[in-house]
XYZ file of C-alpha atoms in Angstrom:
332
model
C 0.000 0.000 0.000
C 2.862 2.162 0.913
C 4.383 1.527 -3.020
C 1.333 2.454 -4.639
C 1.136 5.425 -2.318
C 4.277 6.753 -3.656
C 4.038 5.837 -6.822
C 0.758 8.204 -7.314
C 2.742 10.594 -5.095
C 5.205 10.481 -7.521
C 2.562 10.935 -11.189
C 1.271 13.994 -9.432
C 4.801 15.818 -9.004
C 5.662 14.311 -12.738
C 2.416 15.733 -13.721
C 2.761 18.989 -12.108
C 6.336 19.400 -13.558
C 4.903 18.915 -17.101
C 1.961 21.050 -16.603
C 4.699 23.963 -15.414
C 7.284 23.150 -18.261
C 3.804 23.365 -20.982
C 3.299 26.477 -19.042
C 6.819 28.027 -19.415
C 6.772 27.299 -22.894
C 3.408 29.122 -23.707
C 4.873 32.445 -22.223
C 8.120 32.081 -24.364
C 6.112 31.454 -27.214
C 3.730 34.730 -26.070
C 6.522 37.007 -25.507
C 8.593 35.963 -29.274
C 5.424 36.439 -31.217
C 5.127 39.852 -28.887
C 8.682 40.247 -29.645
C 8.452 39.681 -33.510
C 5.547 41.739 -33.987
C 7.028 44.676 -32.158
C 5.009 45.014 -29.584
C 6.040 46.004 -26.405
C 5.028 43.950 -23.022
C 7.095 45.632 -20.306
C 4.809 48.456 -19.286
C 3.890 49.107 -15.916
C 0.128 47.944 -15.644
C -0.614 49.806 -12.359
C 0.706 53.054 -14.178
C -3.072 52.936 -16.121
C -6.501 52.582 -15.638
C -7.455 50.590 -19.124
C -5.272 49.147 -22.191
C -6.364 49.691 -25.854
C -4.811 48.028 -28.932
C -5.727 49.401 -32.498
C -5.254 47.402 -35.446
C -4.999 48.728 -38.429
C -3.910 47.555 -42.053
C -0.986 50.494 -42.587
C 0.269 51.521 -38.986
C 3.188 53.482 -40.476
C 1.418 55.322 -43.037
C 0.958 59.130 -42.633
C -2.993 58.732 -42.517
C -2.519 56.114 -39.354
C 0.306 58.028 -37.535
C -2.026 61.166 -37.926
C -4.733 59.580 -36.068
C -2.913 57.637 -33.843
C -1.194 60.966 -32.532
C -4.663 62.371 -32.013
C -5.774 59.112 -29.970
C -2.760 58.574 -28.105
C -3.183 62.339 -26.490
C -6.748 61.543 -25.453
C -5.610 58.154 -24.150
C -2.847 59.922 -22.180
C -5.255 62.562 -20.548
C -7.391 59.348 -19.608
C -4.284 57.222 -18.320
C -5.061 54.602 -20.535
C -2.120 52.876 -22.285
C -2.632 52.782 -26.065
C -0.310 50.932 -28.885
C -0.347 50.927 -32.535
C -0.172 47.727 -34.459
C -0.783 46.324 -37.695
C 0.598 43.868 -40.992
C 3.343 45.322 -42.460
C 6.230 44.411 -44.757
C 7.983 43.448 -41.390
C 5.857 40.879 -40.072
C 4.058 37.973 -41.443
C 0.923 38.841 -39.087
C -2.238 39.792 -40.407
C -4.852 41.475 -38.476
C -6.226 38.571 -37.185
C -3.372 37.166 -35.452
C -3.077 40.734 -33.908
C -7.050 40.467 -32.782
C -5.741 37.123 -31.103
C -2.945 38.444 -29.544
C -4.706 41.501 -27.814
C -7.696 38.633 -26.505
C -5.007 36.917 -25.510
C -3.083 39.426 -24.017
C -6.920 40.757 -21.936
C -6.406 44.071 -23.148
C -9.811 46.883 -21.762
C -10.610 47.483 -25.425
C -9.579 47.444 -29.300
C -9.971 49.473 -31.763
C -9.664 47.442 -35.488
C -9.767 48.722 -39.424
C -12.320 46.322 -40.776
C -12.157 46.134 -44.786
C -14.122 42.701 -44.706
C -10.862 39.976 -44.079
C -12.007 36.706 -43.732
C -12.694 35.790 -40.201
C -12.349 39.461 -38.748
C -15.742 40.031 -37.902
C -15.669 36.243 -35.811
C -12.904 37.816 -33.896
C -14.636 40.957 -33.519
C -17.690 38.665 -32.420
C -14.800 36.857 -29.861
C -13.421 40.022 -28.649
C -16.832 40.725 -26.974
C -17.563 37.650 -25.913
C -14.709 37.425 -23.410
C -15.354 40.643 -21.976
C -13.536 43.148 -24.652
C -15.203 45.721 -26.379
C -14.255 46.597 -30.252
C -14.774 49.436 -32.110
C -14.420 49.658 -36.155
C -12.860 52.613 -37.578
C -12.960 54.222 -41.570
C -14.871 50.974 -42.516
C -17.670 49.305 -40.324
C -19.136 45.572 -39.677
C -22.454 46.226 -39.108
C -23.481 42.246 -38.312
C -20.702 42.067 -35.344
C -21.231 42.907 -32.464
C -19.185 46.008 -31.987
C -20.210 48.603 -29.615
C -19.306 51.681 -32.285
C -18.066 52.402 -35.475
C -16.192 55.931 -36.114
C -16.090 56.812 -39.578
C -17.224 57.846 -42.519
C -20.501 55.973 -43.541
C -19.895 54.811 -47.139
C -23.373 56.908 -48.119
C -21.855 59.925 -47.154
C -18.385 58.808 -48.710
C -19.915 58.173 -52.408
C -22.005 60.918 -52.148
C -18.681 63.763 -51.759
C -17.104 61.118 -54.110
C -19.772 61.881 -56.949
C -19.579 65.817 -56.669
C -15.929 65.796 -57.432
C -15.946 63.386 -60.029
C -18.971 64.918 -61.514
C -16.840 68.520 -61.377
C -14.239 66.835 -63.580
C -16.534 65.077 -66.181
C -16.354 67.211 -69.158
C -17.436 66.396 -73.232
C -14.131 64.472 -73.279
C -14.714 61.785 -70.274
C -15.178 57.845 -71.324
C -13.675 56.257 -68.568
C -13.588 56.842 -64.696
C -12.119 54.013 -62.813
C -13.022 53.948 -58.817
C -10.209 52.122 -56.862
C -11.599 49.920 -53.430
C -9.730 48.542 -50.973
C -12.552 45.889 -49.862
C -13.764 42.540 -49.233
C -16.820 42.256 -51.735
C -17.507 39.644 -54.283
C -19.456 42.375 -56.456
C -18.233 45.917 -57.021
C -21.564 46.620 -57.272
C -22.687 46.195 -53.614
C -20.333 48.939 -52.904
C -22.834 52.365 -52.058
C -19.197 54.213 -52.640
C -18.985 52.904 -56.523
C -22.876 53.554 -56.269
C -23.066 57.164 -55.712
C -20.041 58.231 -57.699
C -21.674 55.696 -61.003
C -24.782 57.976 -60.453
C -23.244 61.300 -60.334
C -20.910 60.863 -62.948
C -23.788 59.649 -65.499
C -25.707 62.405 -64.490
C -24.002 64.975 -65.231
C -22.850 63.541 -68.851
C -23.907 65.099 -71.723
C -26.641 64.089 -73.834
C -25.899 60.969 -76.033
C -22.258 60.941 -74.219
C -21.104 57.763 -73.171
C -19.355 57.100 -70.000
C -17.901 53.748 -68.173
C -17.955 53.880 -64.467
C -15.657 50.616 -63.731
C -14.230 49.937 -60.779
C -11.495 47.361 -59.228
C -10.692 45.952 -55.759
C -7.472 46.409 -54.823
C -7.476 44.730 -51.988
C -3.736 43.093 -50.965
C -1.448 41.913 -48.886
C 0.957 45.029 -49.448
C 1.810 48.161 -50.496
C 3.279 46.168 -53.464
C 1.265 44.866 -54.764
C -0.867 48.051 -55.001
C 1.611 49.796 -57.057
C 2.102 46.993 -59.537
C -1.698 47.006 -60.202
C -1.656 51.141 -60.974
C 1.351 50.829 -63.128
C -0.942 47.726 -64.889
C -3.974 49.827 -65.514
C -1.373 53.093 -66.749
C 0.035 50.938 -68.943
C -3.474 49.109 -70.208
C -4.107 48.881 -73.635
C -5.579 52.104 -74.782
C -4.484 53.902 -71.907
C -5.245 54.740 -68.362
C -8.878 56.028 -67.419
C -9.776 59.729 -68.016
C -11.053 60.077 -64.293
C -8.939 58.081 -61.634
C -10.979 57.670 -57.977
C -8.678 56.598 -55.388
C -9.824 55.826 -51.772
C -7.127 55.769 -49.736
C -3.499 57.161 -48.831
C -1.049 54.745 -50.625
C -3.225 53.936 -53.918
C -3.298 57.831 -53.771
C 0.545 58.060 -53.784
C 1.155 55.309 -56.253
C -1.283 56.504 -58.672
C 0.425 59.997 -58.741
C 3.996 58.354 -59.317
C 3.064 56.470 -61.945
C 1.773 58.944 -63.727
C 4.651 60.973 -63.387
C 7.146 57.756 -64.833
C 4.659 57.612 -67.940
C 4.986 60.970 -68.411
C 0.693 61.281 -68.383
C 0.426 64.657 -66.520
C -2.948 65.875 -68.011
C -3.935 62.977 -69.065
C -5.352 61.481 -66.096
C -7.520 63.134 -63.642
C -6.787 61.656 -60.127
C -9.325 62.027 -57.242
C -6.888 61.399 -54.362
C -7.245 60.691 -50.704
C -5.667 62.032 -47.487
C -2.918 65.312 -47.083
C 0.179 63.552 -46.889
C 3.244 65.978 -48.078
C 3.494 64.222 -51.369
C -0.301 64.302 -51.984
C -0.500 68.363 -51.317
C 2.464 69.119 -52.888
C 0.963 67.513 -56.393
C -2.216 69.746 -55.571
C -0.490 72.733 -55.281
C 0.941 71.921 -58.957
C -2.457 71.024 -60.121
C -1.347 67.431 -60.884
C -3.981 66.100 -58.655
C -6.833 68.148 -59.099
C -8.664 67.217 -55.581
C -8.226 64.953 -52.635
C -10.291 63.505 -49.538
C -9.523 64.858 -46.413
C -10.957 63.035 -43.401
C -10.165 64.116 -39.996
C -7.895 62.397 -38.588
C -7.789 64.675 -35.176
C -11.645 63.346 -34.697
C -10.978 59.751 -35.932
C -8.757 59.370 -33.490
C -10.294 61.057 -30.550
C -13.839 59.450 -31.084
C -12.179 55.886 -30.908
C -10.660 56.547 -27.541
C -13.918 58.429 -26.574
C -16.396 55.447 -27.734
C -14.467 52.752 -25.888
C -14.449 55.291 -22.722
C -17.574 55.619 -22.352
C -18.610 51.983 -23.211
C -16.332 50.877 -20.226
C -17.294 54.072 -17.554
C -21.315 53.870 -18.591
C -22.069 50.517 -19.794
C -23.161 52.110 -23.325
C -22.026 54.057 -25.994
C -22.977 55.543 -29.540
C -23.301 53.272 -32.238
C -22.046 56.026 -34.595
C -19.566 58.562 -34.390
C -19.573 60.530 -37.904
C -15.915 61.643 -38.838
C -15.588 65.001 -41.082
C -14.545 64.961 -44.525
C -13.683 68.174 -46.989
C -11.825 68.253 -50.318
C -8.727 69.903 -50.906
C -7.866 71.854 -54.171
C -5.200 74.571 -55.414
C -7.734 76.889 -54.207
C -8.105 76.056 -50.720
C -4.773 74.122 -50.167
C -3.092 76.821 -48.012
């Protein structure tokens, strides 16, 4: 009896040592995919009252920094700790391993891009469920269950869309092209290609005839985006009349390449965001007009919405971002 005794004695402390060495090897596999995705796990948590993570597709891009600035000074005045992080060309991470890593991690709230990945909105849905509320940003997933979106609703955006392409449409437009960076099976489900299709056919002239197309250029990098513009400058008979680009880097790609194939003139580019590059082409009238969205309010209504969802028990389902359009006559 005495055997057996020790011999169970001695299964449980086997046991218990592989349970800790399963354990010990979790954590070092936490902290190298922490590591490797540059994210910092060292801070102090007493030093803060909640921990938000936003995920976004381009963390270093001008448009992201901008609004991360904006939400990182409203975090700070609400001691909570906020990091950037996103896919890059640094890390083979897309935004759903990041999701995982921030449930894992038990963060107070997230704030995610949504362009419709496969499998975001279920860890959107699993976010919430264990306790962490999400909030979309620029693009929303209306069948998730995130507490708010802050944004730009894509009404609104193909509605200032179609009066600026519909200012550039002249006797001489037969193409515009609208460039999407989005998870749809039909172009035609997009309300942005929607609006801007409507306005531009509207105000063509009698008996002219106009082809709204547009392409998703949705990709794994920044790449891969400029390989597609310099496809469609280089297209047989010629780039589009009317170019309609939707966000910072197709915006910045579309502008180079037209510069390379020496097409100044040729194609009208409706631009997005007021990076340096992206005004200073305004300024020479080589892009006739670009989106604007605030980035100060983008930034300060994410912070705000997961605030108040976390201090209240509620918060808007909505937070409407401004937008305005920049041209050589209102650049300065």
């Amino acid at each position: 009896m005495g055997k057996k005794k020790r011999s169970n004695q001695l299964l449980l402390l086997v046991g218990a040592g592989i349970l800790i060495i399963l354990y010990m090897v979790y954590i070092s596999y936490y902290h190298s995919i922490m590591e490797q995705a540059g994210i910092k796990d060292d801070e102090p948590a007493g030093s803060y009252k909640y921990q938000f993570d936003m995920i976004v597709d381009r963390p270093n891009s001008a448009f992201w920094q901008a609004a991360y600035g904006s939400a990182l000074n409203t975090a700070e005045d609400n001691e909570i700790l906020l990091e950037i992080k996103g896919p890059d060309w640094e890390t083979e991470y897309d935004k759903n391993d990041f999701m995982n890593m921030s449930i894992a991690a038990q963060v107070n709230g997230i704030i995610v891009e949504y362009n419709g990945e496969a499998g975001l909105e279920e860890k959107i849905n699993e976010a919430v469920e264990n306790g962490i509320p999400v909030v979309t940003v620029m693009s929303d997933a209306p069948k998730s269950q995130r507490q708010s979106f802050v944004g730009v609703s894509d009404y609104q955006m193909g509605t200032e869309y179609g009066r600026q392409v519909a200012s550039l449409v002249d006797g001489n437009t037969r193409e515009i092209l609208v460039l999407i960076k989005r998870n749809l099976d039909d172009m035609n489900q997009s309300m942005i290609y929607t609006q801007i299709n409507n306005a531009a056919l509207k105000k063509a002239g009698q008996g002219q005839r106009i082809e709204v197309k547009g392409r998703n250029l949705l990709s794994g990098g920044l790449f891969d985006t400029e390989e597609a513009i310099r496809d469609i400058f280089q297209q047989e008979g010629g780039p589009p009349d009317i170019l309609v680009c939707m966000d910072e880097e197709t915006t910045e790609s579309a502008y180079q390449a037209m510069i390379d194939f020496n097409m100044a003139g040729d194609v009208k580019i409706i631009g997005y965001y007021t990076s340096k590059n992206i005004i200073g082409a305004v300024k020479k009238e080589l892009i006739p007009v670009t989106c604007n969205v605030d980035t100060s309010q983008l930034g300060i209504y994410s912070v705000q919405a997961l605030s108040e969802y976390l201090e209240e028990g509620r918060a808007s389902s909505y937070y409407r971002v401004d937008v305005n359009f920049v041209t050589k006559d209102n650049v300065e």
